[in-house]
Coordinates of C-alpha atoms and ligand atoms in Angstrom, one line a residue:
M28 CA -45.6 -35.4 -60.3
E29 CA -48.5 -34.5 -62.2
I30 CA -51.0 -34.8 -59.5
L31 CA -54.2 -32.0 -59.5
R32 CA -53.7 -31.9 -55.7
T33 CA -57.2 -30.7 -54.5
R34 CA -58.6 -33.3 -56.9
L35 CA -57.4 -35.9 -54.1
I36 CA -60.4 -34.6 -52.0
P37 CA -63.5 -35.8 -52.9
A38 CA -65.6 -33.1 -54.3
A39 CA -68.7 -34.4 -51.7
L40 CA -66.4 -34.1 -48.8
L41 CA -65.7 -30.6 -49.7
R42 CA -69.1 -29.6 -50.4
A43 CA -70.3 -31.5 -46.9
A44 CA -67.5 -29.2 -45.0
S45 CA -68.7 -26.0 -46.8
T46 CA -72.5 -26.5 -45.6
G47 CA -70.9 -25.1 -42.6
A48 CA -72.4 -28.0 -40.5
F49 CA -73.2 -31.5 -40.7
Q50 CA -75.1 -33.4 -38.7
V51 CA -75.7 -37.4 -38.8
S52 CA -79.2 -36.8 -38.4
G53 CA -81.5 -34.5 -36.4
P54 CA -85.1 -33.0 -37.8
L55 CA -83.7 -31.1 -40.4
N56 CA -81.1 -33.0 -42.1
Y57 CA -80.9 -33.9 -46.0
R58 CA -82.4 -37.6 -46.3
H59 CA -79.5 -38.9 -48.2
G60 CA -76.1 -37.9 -46.7
G61 CA -77.2 -36.2 -43.5
R62 CA -76.2 -32.8 -43.8
V63 CA -77.7 -29.7 -42.8
Q64 CA -77.7 -26.7 -44.9
P65 CA -76.9 -23.4 -42.9
L66 CA -80.1 -21.7 -41.9
A67 CA -79.2 -18.3 -42.2
S68 CA -78.2 -16.5 -45.7
D69 CA -74.6 -16.8 -46.9
E70 CA -74.5 -12.9 -46.5
E71 CA -75.7 -13.0 -42.7
R72 CA -72.9 -15.7 -42.5
A73 CA -68.8 -15.2 -41.8
R74 CA -67.1 -17.4 -44.6
Q75 CA -64.0 -19.0 -43.8
Q76 CA -61.3 -20.1 -46.7
V77 CA -59.4 -23.2 -46.1
H78 CA -55.6 -23.3 -47.9
E79 CA -53.3 -26.4 -48.4
P80 CA -50.5 -25.2 -46.7
A81 CA -47.7 -26.8 -49.3
S82 CA -49.3 -24.9 -52.1
G83 CA -51.2 -21.8 -50.6
R84 CA -53.8 -23.0 -52.8
M85 CA -57.2 -22.6 -51.6
I86 CA -59.2 -25.9 -51.1
C87 CA -62.6 -24.8 -50.1
D88 CA -64.4 -22.1 -48.0
F89 CA -67.1 -23.0 -45.7
I90 CA -70.0 -20.6 -43.9
C91 CA -69.8 -20.4 -40.3
S92 CA -72.3 -21.9 -38.2
G93 CA -74.2 -19.5 -36.0
Q94 CA -77.0 -19.6 -33.1
Q95 CA -79.5 -21.2 -35.3
E96 CA -77.0 -24.5 -36.4
V97 CA -75.6 -24.6 -33.2
D98 CA -78.8 -24.8 -31.7
L99 CA -80.1 -27.4 -34.3
A100 CA -76.9 -29.3 -33.9
V101 CA -77.4 -29.6 -29.5
Q102 CA -81.0 -29.9 -30.1
S103 CA -80.8 -33.2 -32.0
A104 CA -78.0 -34.7 -30.0
K105 CA -79.9 -34.1 -26.7
E106 CA -82.9 -36.3 -28.3
A107 CA -80.5 -38.9 -30.0
Y108 CA -79.1 -39.2 -26.4
V109 CA -82.3 -40.2 -24.9
T110 CA -81.9 -43.8 -26.9
W111 CA -78.0 -43.9 -26.9
S112 CA -77.7 -43.2 -23.3
R113 CA -80.0 -46.5 -22.4
L114 CA -78.2 -48.8 -24.5
S115 CA -75.9 -51.3 -22.8
G116 CA -72.3 -51.3 -23.2
L117 CA -71.9 -53.8 -25.0
E118 CA -74.5 -52.6 -27.5
R119 CA -72.5 -49.3 -27.9
S120 CA -69.3 -51.6 -28.3
R121 CA -70.6 -53.0 -31.4
I122 CA -71.6 -50.1 -33.4
L123 CA -68.0 -48.0 -32.4
L124 CA -66.3 -51.4 -33.3
E125 CA -67.5 -51.2 -36.8
A126 CA -66.4 -47.6 -36.9
A127 CA -63.4 -48.2 -35.8
R128 CA -63.1 -50.6 -38.9
L129 CA -64.1 -48.1 -41.4
I130 CA -61.5 -45.8 -40.3
R131 CA -59.1 -48.6 -41.0
E132 CA -60.6 -49.3 -44.4
Q133 CA -60.7 -45.2 -45.4
R134 CA -57.2 -45.0 -43.7
E135 CA -55.3 -43.9 -47.1
D136 CA -57.9 -41.3 -47.8
I137 CA -58.2 -39.6 -44.5
A138 CA -54.4 -39.8 -44.2
I139 CA -54.3 -38.0 -48.0
V140 CA -57.2 -35.3 -46.7
E141 CA -55.3 -34.6 -43.4
S142 CA -51.9 -34.2 -45.1
I143 CA -53.4 -31.8 -47.8
N144 CA -54.9 -29.9 -45.4
T145 CA -52.6 -29.8 -42.3
G146 CA -49.2 -29.8 -44.9
K147 CA -47.5 -32.8 -42.7
P148 CA -45.8 -35.5 -44.0
I149 CA -48.2 -38.6 -45.5
S150 CA -46.1 -41.2 -43.3
E151 CA -47.4 -38.8 -40.2
S152 CA -50.8 -38.6 -41.3
R153 CA -51.3 -42.5 -41.4
I154 CA -49.8 -42.8 -38.0
D155 CA -52.7 -39.9 -37.0
V156 CA -55.5 -41.9 -38.6
D157 CA -54.3 -45.0 -36.6
T158 CA -54.0 -43.2 -33.1
A159 CA -57.7 -42.5 -34.1
W160 CA -59.1 -45.5 -35.1
Q161 CA -57.3 -47.3 -31.7
A162 CA -59.1 -44.6 -30.2
V163 CA -62.5 -45.9 -31.4
E164 CA -61.7 -49.6 -30.6
Y165 CA -60.0 -49.1 -27.2
F166 CA -63.2 -47.4 -25.9
A167 CA -65.5 -49.5 -27.8
G168 CA -63.8 -52.0 -25.3
V169 CA -64.3 -50.0 -22.2
A170 CA -67.9 -49.3 -23.2
G171 CA -68.9 -52.9 -21.9
T172 CA -67.0 -52.6 -18.6
L173 CA -68.7 -49.4 -17.0
A174 CA -69.8 -50.0 -13.9
G175 CA -70.5 -48.8 -10.1
Q176 CA -69.8 -50.1 -6.8
H177 CA -71.5 -52.1 -4.1
I178 CA -71.2 -50.8 -0.5
Q179 CA -72.2 -52.8 2.4
L180 CA -73.6 -50.5 5.3
S181 CA -74.9 -51.5 8.7
G182 CA -78.1 -53.0 9.5
G183 CA -78.1 -54.9 6.4
S184 CA -78.3 -51.6 4.3
F185 CA -76.2 -51.0 1.4
A186 CA -75.5 -48.4 -1.1
Y187 CA -74.6 -48.8 -5.0
T188 CA -73.1 -46.0 -7.3
R189 CA -74.3 -45.9 -10.7
R190 CA -71.4 -44.3 -13.7
E191 CA -73.9 -42.0 -16.1
P192 CA -73.1 -40.1 -18.9
L193 CA -73.4 -36.4 -19.0
G194 CA -75.4 -35.5 -21.7
V195 CA -74.4 -33.3 -24.6
C196 CA -70.4 -33.2 -24.6
V197 CA -69.0 -30.5 -26.7
G198 CA -65.6 -31.2 -28.8
I199 CA -63.2 -28.3 -29.8
G200 CA -60.0 -29.5 -31.6
A201 CA -56.7 -27.6 -32.5
W202 CA -55.7 -27.7 -36.2
N203 CA -52.3 -29.9 -35.6
Y204 CA -54.0 -33.3 -35.2
P205 CA -57.7 -32.8 -36.7
I206 CA -58.6 -36.5 -36.7
Q207 CA -56.7 -37.8 -33.7
I208 CA -58.8 -35.1 -31.6
A209 CA -62.0 -36.0 -33.2
C210 CA -61.5 -39.4 -32.3
W211 CA -59.9 -38.4 -29.2
K212 CA -63.0 -36.6 -27.9
S213 CA -65.8 -38.4 -29.4
A214 CA -64.7 -42.0 -28.7
P215 CA -64.9 -42.0 -24.9
A216 CA -67.9 -39.8 -25.0
L217 CA -69.8 -41.9 -27.1
A218 CA -68.7 -45.2 -25.5
C219 CA -69.6 -43.4 -22.0
G220 CA -73.5 -43.2 -23.4
N221 CA -73.1 -39.1 -24.2
A222 CA -73.6 -37.5 -27.6
M223 CA -71.4 -35.0 -29.1
V224 CA -71.0 -31.9 -30.7
F225 CA -67.8 -31.4 -32.6
K226 CA -66.4 -28.1 -34.0
P227 CA -63.1 -28.9 -35.5
S228 CA -60.5 -25.9 -36.5
P229 CA -61.5 -23.3 -38.9
L230 CA -57.9 -24.2 -40.6
T231 CA -58.7 -28.0 -40.3
P232 CA -62.6 -29.0 -41.3
L233 CA -62.3 -31.8 -43.2
T234 CA -61.7 -35.3 -41.9
A235 CA -63.9 -34.6 -38.9
V236 CA -66.9 -34.6 -41.6
M237 CA -65.3 -37.6 -43.0
L238 CA -65.4 -39.1 -39.1
A239 CA -69.3 -37.8 -39.1
E240 CA -70.0 -40.2 -42.3
I241 CA -68.0 -43.2 -40.6
Y242 CA -70.2 -43.0 -37.5
S243 CA -73.2 -42.5 -39.5
Q244 CA -72.3 -45.6 -41.6
A245 CA -71.3 -47.7 -38.7
G246 CA -74.8 -47.3 -37.0
V247 CA -74.5 -44.3 -34.5
P248 CA -77.9 -43.1 -33.9
N249 CA -78.9 -40.0 -36.2
G250 CA -78.0 -36.7 -34.3
L251 CA -75.6 -38.3 -31.7
F252 CA -72.5 -37.0 -33.5
N253 CA -72.8 -33.5 -35.2
V254 CA -70.0 -31.3 -36.7
V255 CA -70.5 -27.7 -36.7
Q256 CA -67.9 -25.8 -38.7
G257 CA -66.8 -22.2 -37.4
A258 CA -64.0 -20.3 -35.6
E259 CA -64.2 -18.1 -32.0
E260 CA -67.9 -17.2 -32.3
T261 CA -69.3 -20.7 -33.2
G262 CA -66.8 -22.1 -30.4
S263 CA -68.2 -19.5 -28.2
L264 CA -72.0 -20.2 -28.8
L265 CA -71.4 -24.1 -28.0
C266 CA -69.7 -23.0 -25.3
R267 CA -72.5 -20.7 -23.9
H268 CA -75.2 -23.2 -24.6
K269 CA -77.6 -24.4 -21.7
G270 CA -78.0 -27.7 -23.6
V271 CA -74.3 -28.5 -23.2
A272 CA -73.2 -30.4 -20.0
K273 CA -69.5 -30.7 -21.1
I274 CA -66.8 -29.2 -22.9
S275 CA -63.6 -30.9 -24.3
F276 CA -61.2 -28.4 -25.4
T277 CA -57.8 -28.9 -27.2
G278 CA -55.9 -25.6 -28.0
S279 CA -54.0 -22.6 -26.9
V280 CA -53.9 -21.5 -23.0
P281 CA -55.4 -18.0 -24.2
T282 CA -58.6 -19.7 -25.4
G283 CA -59.0 -22.4 -22.8
S284 CA -58.6 -19.6 -20.1
K285 CA -61.8 -18.1 -22.2
I286 CA -63.8 -21.2 -22.3
M287 CA -62.9 -22.1 -18.6
E288 CA -64.8 -18.5 -17.6
T289 CA -67.5 -19.4 -20.1
A290 CA -68.1 -22.6 -18.7
A291 CA -68.2 -21.2 -15.0
E292 CA -71.6 -19.2 -16.3
S293 CA -73.4 -22.5 -16.2
I294 CA -71.2 -25.0 -14.2
K295 CA -70.5 -27.1 -17.4
H296 CA -67.4 -30.0 -16.9
V297 CA -64.6 -29.2 -18.4
T298 CA -61.6 -31.1 -20.0
L299 CA -58.5 -28.5 -21.2
E300 CA -55.7 -30.0 -23.1
L301 CA -53.3 -26.9 -23.6
G302 CA -50.0 -25.8 -24.6
G303 CA -46.9 -26.7 -23.3
K304 CA -42.7 -26.0 -23.6
S305 CA -41.7 -28.9 -22.3
P306 CA -38.1 -29.7 -21.0
L307 CA -36.0 -33.2 -22.5
I308 CA -33.0 -33.6 -20.5
I309 CA -30.2 -35.7 -21.5
F310 CA -27.8 -37.3 -19.1
S311 CA -24.1 -37.7 -20.0
E312 CA -24.8 -41.9 -19.7
C313 CA -27.5 -41.9 -22.1
D314 CA -27.0 -43.9 -25.0
L315 CA -26.3 -41.0 -27.2
E316 CA -27.8 -42.2 -30.7
N317 CA -31.0 -42.6 -29.0
A318 CA -30.7 -39.4 -27.4
V319 CA -30.4 -37.9 -30.7
K320 CA -33.4 -39.5 -32.0
G321 CA -35.2 -38.8 -28.9
A322 CA -34.4 -35.0 -29.4
L323 CA -35.6 -35.1 -33.2
L324 CA -38.8 -36.7 -32.6
A325 CA -38.9 -34.2 -29.6
N326 CA -39.1 -31.6 -32.0
F327 CA -39.5 -31.8 -35.6
L328 CA -42.9 -34.0 -35.9
S329 CA -45.7 -32.4 -37.9
Q330 CA -43.4 -29.3 -38.3
G331 CA -42.6 -29.0 -35.0
E332 CA -46.4 -28.1 -34.5
V333 CA -47.2 -30.4 -31.6
C334 CA -48.5 -29.5 -28.2
T335 CA -46.1 -32.0 -26.3
N336 CA -42.7 -31.0 -28.2
G337 CA -39.5 -31.1 -26.1
T338 CA -38.3 -27.7 -27.3
R339 CA -36.1 -27.1 -24.2
V340 CA -33.2 -29.7 -24.4
F341 CA -30.9 -29.7 -21.3
V342 CA -27.7 -31.5 -22.4
Q343 CA -25.3 -32.5 -19.8
R344 CA -22.2 -30.2 -20.3
D345 CA -19.7 -33.1 -21.1
I346 CA -21.3 -34.6 -23.9
L347 CA -23.1 -31.5 -25.3
S348 CA -20.5 -30.8 -28.1
K349 CA -20.4 -34.5 -29.2
F350 CA -24.6 -34.0 -29.0
L351 CA -24.6 -31.1 -31.2
K352 CA -22.3 -32.5 -33.6
K353 CA -24.8 -35.6 -34.3
V354 CA -28.3 -33.5 -33.9
V355 CA -27.4 -31.1 -36.3
A356 CA -25.8 -33.2 -39.1
K357 CA -29.1 -35.3 -38.6
T358 CA -31.4 -32.2 -39.0
K359 CA -29.7 -31.2 -42.3
E360 CA -30.6 -34.5 -43.8
I361 CA -34.6 -33.7 -42.9
K362 CA -36.1 -34.0 -46.3
I363 CA -38.5 -31.4 -46.7
G364 CA -40.9 -31.0 -49.5
D365 CA -44.3 -32.3 -50.8
P366 CA -46.6 -33.8 -47.9
L367 CA -47.9 -36.2 -49.8
L368 CA -44.6 -37.5 -51.4
E369 CA -43.3 -40.8 -49.8
G370 CA -40.0 -39.9 -47.9
T371 CA -41.1 -36.5 -47.3
Q372 CA -40.2 -36.0 -43.4
M373 CA -41.0 -32.4 -43.2
G374 CA -44.1 -30.7 -44.5
A375 CA -45.3 -27.4 -44.6
L376 CA -46.6 -25.0 -41.6
I377 CA -50.1 -24.6 -41.3
T378 CA -50.5 -20.9 -42.3
R379 CA -48.3 -17.9 -43.9
P380 CA -49.0 -16.3 -40.4
H381 CA -48.1 -18.9 -38.5
L382 CA -44.9 -19.7 -40.4
D383 CA -43.7 -15.7 -40.1
R384 CA -44.7 -16.0 -36.5
V385 CA -42.2 -19.0 -36.1
L386 CA -39.6 -17.2 -38.1
S387 CA -39.7 -14.0 -35.9
Y388 CA -38.8 -16.3 -33.0
V389 CA -35.8 -17.1 -34.7
K390 CA -34.5 -13.7 -35.4
Q391 CA -35.8 -12.8 -31.8
A392 CA -33.6 -15.6 -30.4
K393 CA -30.4 -14.4 -32.3
D394 CA -31.2 -10.9 -31.4
Q395 CA -30.8 -12.0 -28.2
G396 CA -27.5 -14.1 -28.1
A397 CA -28.3 -17.6 -29.2
N398 CA -26.3 -19.2 -32.0
V399 CA -28.2 -20.4 -35.1
L400 CA -26.7 -23.9 -35.8
C401 CA -28.7 -24.5 -38.7
G402 CA -32.1 -24.0 -40.3
G403 CA -34.3 -21.2 -39.2
D404 CA -34.6 -19.7 -42.7
L405 CA -37.5 -20.4 -45.6
F406 CA -37.4 -23.7 -47.9
V407 CA -38.5 -23.3 -51.2
P408 CA -39.2 -27.1 -52.9
A409 CA -38.0 -27.3 -56.4
D410 CA -41.4 -28.5 -57.4
P411 CA -43.2 -25.0 -59.0
K412 CA -46.4 -26.1 -58.0
L413 CA -45.2 -25.5 -54.0
K414 CA -43.3 -22.3 -54.6
D415 CA -46.0 -20.4 -52.5
G416 CA -46.5 -23.2 -49.6
Y417 CA -45.3 -22.3 -45.9
F418 CA -41.9 -24.4 -45.8
M419 CA -39.1 -23.6 -43.4
K420 CA -35.8 -25.4 -42.6
P421 CA -35.9 -26.7 -39.0
C422 CA -33.6 -25.0 -37.0
I423 CA -31.3 -25.5 -33.9
L424 CA -30.6 -22.7 -31.6
G425 CA -27.2 -23.2 -29.5
D426 CA -26.2 -20.8 -26.8
C427 CA -29.5 -20.5 -25.2
S428 CA -30.1 -19.5 -21.7
D429 CA -33.5 -19.6 -19.6
E430 CA -34.5 -16.2 -19.9
M431 CA -34.6 -16.0 -23.4
I432 CA -38.1 -15.9 -25.3
C433 CA -37.5 -18.5 -27.6
V434 CA -36.9 -20.9 -24.2
K435 CA -40.1 -19.6 -21.8
E436 CA -42.5 -19.1 -25.2
E437 CA -44.4 -21.6 -26.9
I438 CA -43.4 -21.6 -30.7
F439 CA -44.7 -24.3 -32.4
G440 CA -42.5 -25.0 -35.3
P441 CA -39.4 -26.7 -35.7
V442 CA -37.4 -24.7 -33.5
M443 CA -35.2 -26.7 -30.6
S444 CA -33.4 -24.8 -27.8
I445 CA -30.1 -26.0 -26.6
L446 CA -29.3 -25.4 -22.6
P447 CA -26.4 -26.8 -21.3
F448 CA -26.5 -28.0 -17.8
D449 CA -24.2 -29.5 -15.0
T450 CA -25.8 -31.3 -11.9
E451 CA -29.6 -33.4 -11.5
D452 CA -30.8 -31.0 -9.0
E453 CA -30.0 -27.8 -11.1
V454 CA -31.7 -29.3 -14.1
V455 CA -34.7 -30.3 -12.2
Q456 CA -35.3 -26.8 -10.8
R457 CA -34.8 -25.3 -14.4
A458 CA -37.1 -27.7 -16.1
N459 CA -39.6 -27.2 -13.8
N460 CA -39.4 -23.1 -13.6
T461 CA -42.4 -22.9 -16.0
N462 CA -45.9 -21.9 -16.3
F463 CA -46.5 -25.0 -18.4
G464 CA -46.3 -28.7 -17.3
L465 CA -47.8 -31.1 -20.6
A466 CA -44.7 -33.4 -20.8
A467 CA -41.2 -33.9 -20.5
G468 CA -38.4 -36.7 -21.4
V469 CA -35.3 -37.9 -19.9
F470 CA -32.3 -40.1 -21.4
T471 CA -30.1 -42.2 -19.1
R472 CA -29.4 -45.3 -18.7
D473 CA -29.5 -45.2 -14.8
L474 CA -32.5 -46.9 -13.7
T475 CA -33.0 -44.7 -10.3
R476 CA -32.4 -41.6 -11.8
A477 CA -35.0 -42.2 -14.6
H478 CA -37.6 -42.8 -12.0
R479 CA -36.3 -39.7 -9.4
M480 CA -36.6 -37.5 -12.8
A481 CA -40.0 -39.0 -13.3
A482 CA -41.4 -38.1 -9.9
A483 CA -39.7 -34.8 -9.6
L484 CA -41.0 -33.3 -13.1
E485 CA -44.2 -31.2 -12.8
V486 CA -45.8 -32.9 -15.7
G487 CA -48.9 -34.7 -17.0
T488 CA -46.5 -37.1 -19.3
C489 CA -42.9 -38.4 -18.6
F490 CA -41.6 -40.2 -20.9
I491 CA -38.2 -42.4 -20.3
N492 CA -35.6 -43.0 -23.4
N493 CA -38.3 -42.0 -26.1
Y494 CA -40.3 -39.3 -26.7
N495 CA -43.7 -38.2 -28.6
V496 CA -45.2 -41.7 -28.1
T497 CA -48.8 -41.8 -27.2
P498 CA -50.4 -45.2 -27.2
I499 CA -54.1 -44.9 -26.4
E500 CA -53.6 -46.9 -23.1
I501 CA -52.0 -44.1 -21.2
P502 CA -53.9 -41.2 -20.0
F503 CA -52.5 -38.2 -21.4
G504 CA -53.0 -34.6 -20.3
G505 CA -51.7 -31.6 -18.5
Y506 CA -50.2 -30.0 -15.4
K507 CA -49.9 -26.1 -14.3
M508 CA -51.3 -24.3 -16.9
S509 CA -51.1 -26.9 -19.8
G510 CA -54.5 -27.9 -18.5
F511 CA -56.5 -30.6 -16.6
G512 CA -58.3 -33.5 -17.3
K513 CA -57.1 -36.8 -19.3
E514 CA -57.6 -37.9 -22.3
N515 CA -57.0 -41.8 -23.2
G516 CA -56.7 -44.8 -21.0
I517 CA -59.3 -45.8 -18.6
A518 CA -58.8 -42.8 -16.7
T519 CA -60.6 -41.1 -19.3
V520 CA -64.0 -42.5 -18.0
E521 CA -64.0 -40.2 -15.2
Y522 CA -64.3 -37.1 -17.0
Y523 CA -67.4 -38.4 -19.6
T524 CA -69.4 -39.9 -16.9
Q525 CA -70.6 -38.6 -13.5
L526 CA -71.2 -40.8 -10.2
K527 CA -74.7 -41.0 -8.6
S528 CA -74.8 -42.8 -5.3
V529 CA -78.1 -44.8 -4.2
Y530 CA -78.7 -45.2 -0.8
V531 CA -80.8 -48.7 0.0
E532 CA -82.4 -48.6 4.0
M533 CA -83.3 -51.9 4.9
G534 CA -84.7 -51.4 8.1
D535 CA -86.8 -48.6 9.3
P536 CA -85.4 -44.8 9.0
D537 CA -83.9 -43.8 12.7
C538 CA -86.0 -40.5 13.0
P539 CA -85.8 -38.2 15.7
Y540 CA -89.2 -36.5 15.4
Ligands
LIG605 P1 -56.4 -22.0 -30.6 O1 -56.7 -21.7 -29.0 O2 -56.3 -20.6 -31.5 O3 -58.0 -22.8 -31.2 C1 -58.4 -23.9 -30.8 C2 -60.0 -24.0 -30.9 O4 -60.5 -23.4 -30.4 C3 -60.1 -23.6 -32.4 O5 -60.9 -24.9 -33.0 C4 -61.0 -22.5 -32.7 O6 -62.0 -21.9 -33.2 C5 -61.4 -22.6 -31.1 N1 -61.7 -21.3 -30.5 C6 -61.3 -20.5 -30.5 N2 -61.6 -19.2 -29.6 C7 -62.8 -19.9 -29.0 C8 -63.6 -19.5 -27.9 N3 -63.5 -18.3 -27.4 N4 -64.9 -20.2 -27.5 C9 -64.7 -21.5 -28.4 N5 -63.8 -22.0 -29.0 C10 -62.7 -21.3 -29.5 O7 -55.5 -22.6 -30.8 P2 -55.2 -23.5 -32.2 O8 -54.2 -22.3 -32.5 O9 -55.8 -24.2 -33.0 O10 -54.0 -24.9 -31.6 C11 -52.8 -24.6 -31.0 C12 -52.6 -24.6 -29.7 O11 -53.3 -26.1 -29.5 C13 -51.0 -24.8 -29.2 O12 -50.9 -24.0 -28.5 C14 -51.4 -26.5 -29.0 O13 -50.0 -26.4 -27.7 C15 -52.5 -26.7 -28.4 N6 -52.5 -28.2 -28.7 C16 -53.0 -28.5 -27.4 C17 -52.6 -30.1 -27.4 C18 -52.9 -31.1 -26.1 O14 -53.2 -32.2 -26.2 N7 -52.6 -30.6 -25.1 C19 -53.1 -30.8 -28.7 C20 -52.8 -30.0 -29.8 C21 -53.1 -28.8 -29.9

């Protein structure tokens, strides 16, 4: 297929991303397009290149936002917050519904940009865009329902509570689900009456800019949702900023830990969506075909670059050989290649160093005695344009044990480790024997066992007879070192608001003096 791949990304978008900062409005925005030019000269700013994982080619580069851009973004968000927070929920809802409609309308454009930038198959990017507009639509609905409580007290006195926004929230995203993360953070933040400054990963800066344009078109007030671009330094400036009330972070455990430390300096609210090493537990009475599907969904979506992935696949010993035969055969059939082609089932990993890191985990696993049942090596597509892409074949490691590094550490690539087990008690103990607690999966036809397992597993989400499904209605977030705070579902309101109590005296104050 003769396509000029990077031409598929609108030039205006590349320009918008490359200015290093995007602001829906504010004191220094351009009248048309609402973009802010970095204030410092190019020489003073770090530049960041962005590559297309499938071809290795550079898509664009941008100048990282520094202190001045961060100050501007926070200041204009603060100003916009004053008006936005005073709107009724229904008024905010109307604007967010229009934003959801626009994301739906631009679904294909956003999905193409997302696939070029992340390397994931277009079919998956479309689903990511769906989860993005669904978040905006869902929280648009929630906006009108925010309410406090009335509490009756003695002597006719009473109290009431007010659910109030926090102020300027910062959203910081990982590179694996850029548009989804931007919406899962901004939609509840804005619905609850907050402003947001969002920083996408420097590897995937593009679709957050598309979202900012959409919010602007939908009628979100100027300055309320701003995008700044950059890496660790820019993120750290945002987290330290005195004008920021809350940080919602999605990324790795070490970065989450640093962010929590920074936030502690000025007592900011924090939500952390971090990494995982989730167990997928397959009992012998399960529907085997479905369990195989579950294992594939739990390991190979988005090239395995999914935080919730059930990479420790515990299989009850009496069905081990049947399960392995089926899962290895299916894995070998996975169509790897151009993320933009319909029918591609696995695209390219995010960067060359990340690909090398994943491959080195496979090598280390072999050195520690694991048996490579399939994949685990480079894949070179037939298309010469993709010869420098970061592709690998999905891998299944047999004969694993709980002490192996591939079983203990988050690999964040398409590598499934198989761990046989005998009893329910044993598997619960082994599944929980980790510092992570993001998710788990259980395949069984035994109803009581399913619910016993759901209660026993120390995780934020437990999937029964499915995996990696994240409907917007369900709260999502980790236990243990996988983080705290929730995204999605009505529970999210708690994390983007604060509760004020108002005491009303109806008699005379009872005063001893
Ligand atoms: P990362 O921690 O390297 O970076 C995440 C973001 O933090 C980036 O935008 C980065 O620029 C920024 N950052 C880095 N240092 C910072 C600092 N000191 N202060 C503020 N911001 C800083 O993670 P990544 O490599 O982009 O993403 C992969 C990780 O994200 C994996 O561990 C994965 O499990 C996790 N993840 C978790 C979820 C979830 O919802 N739980 C979802 C997706 C990814």
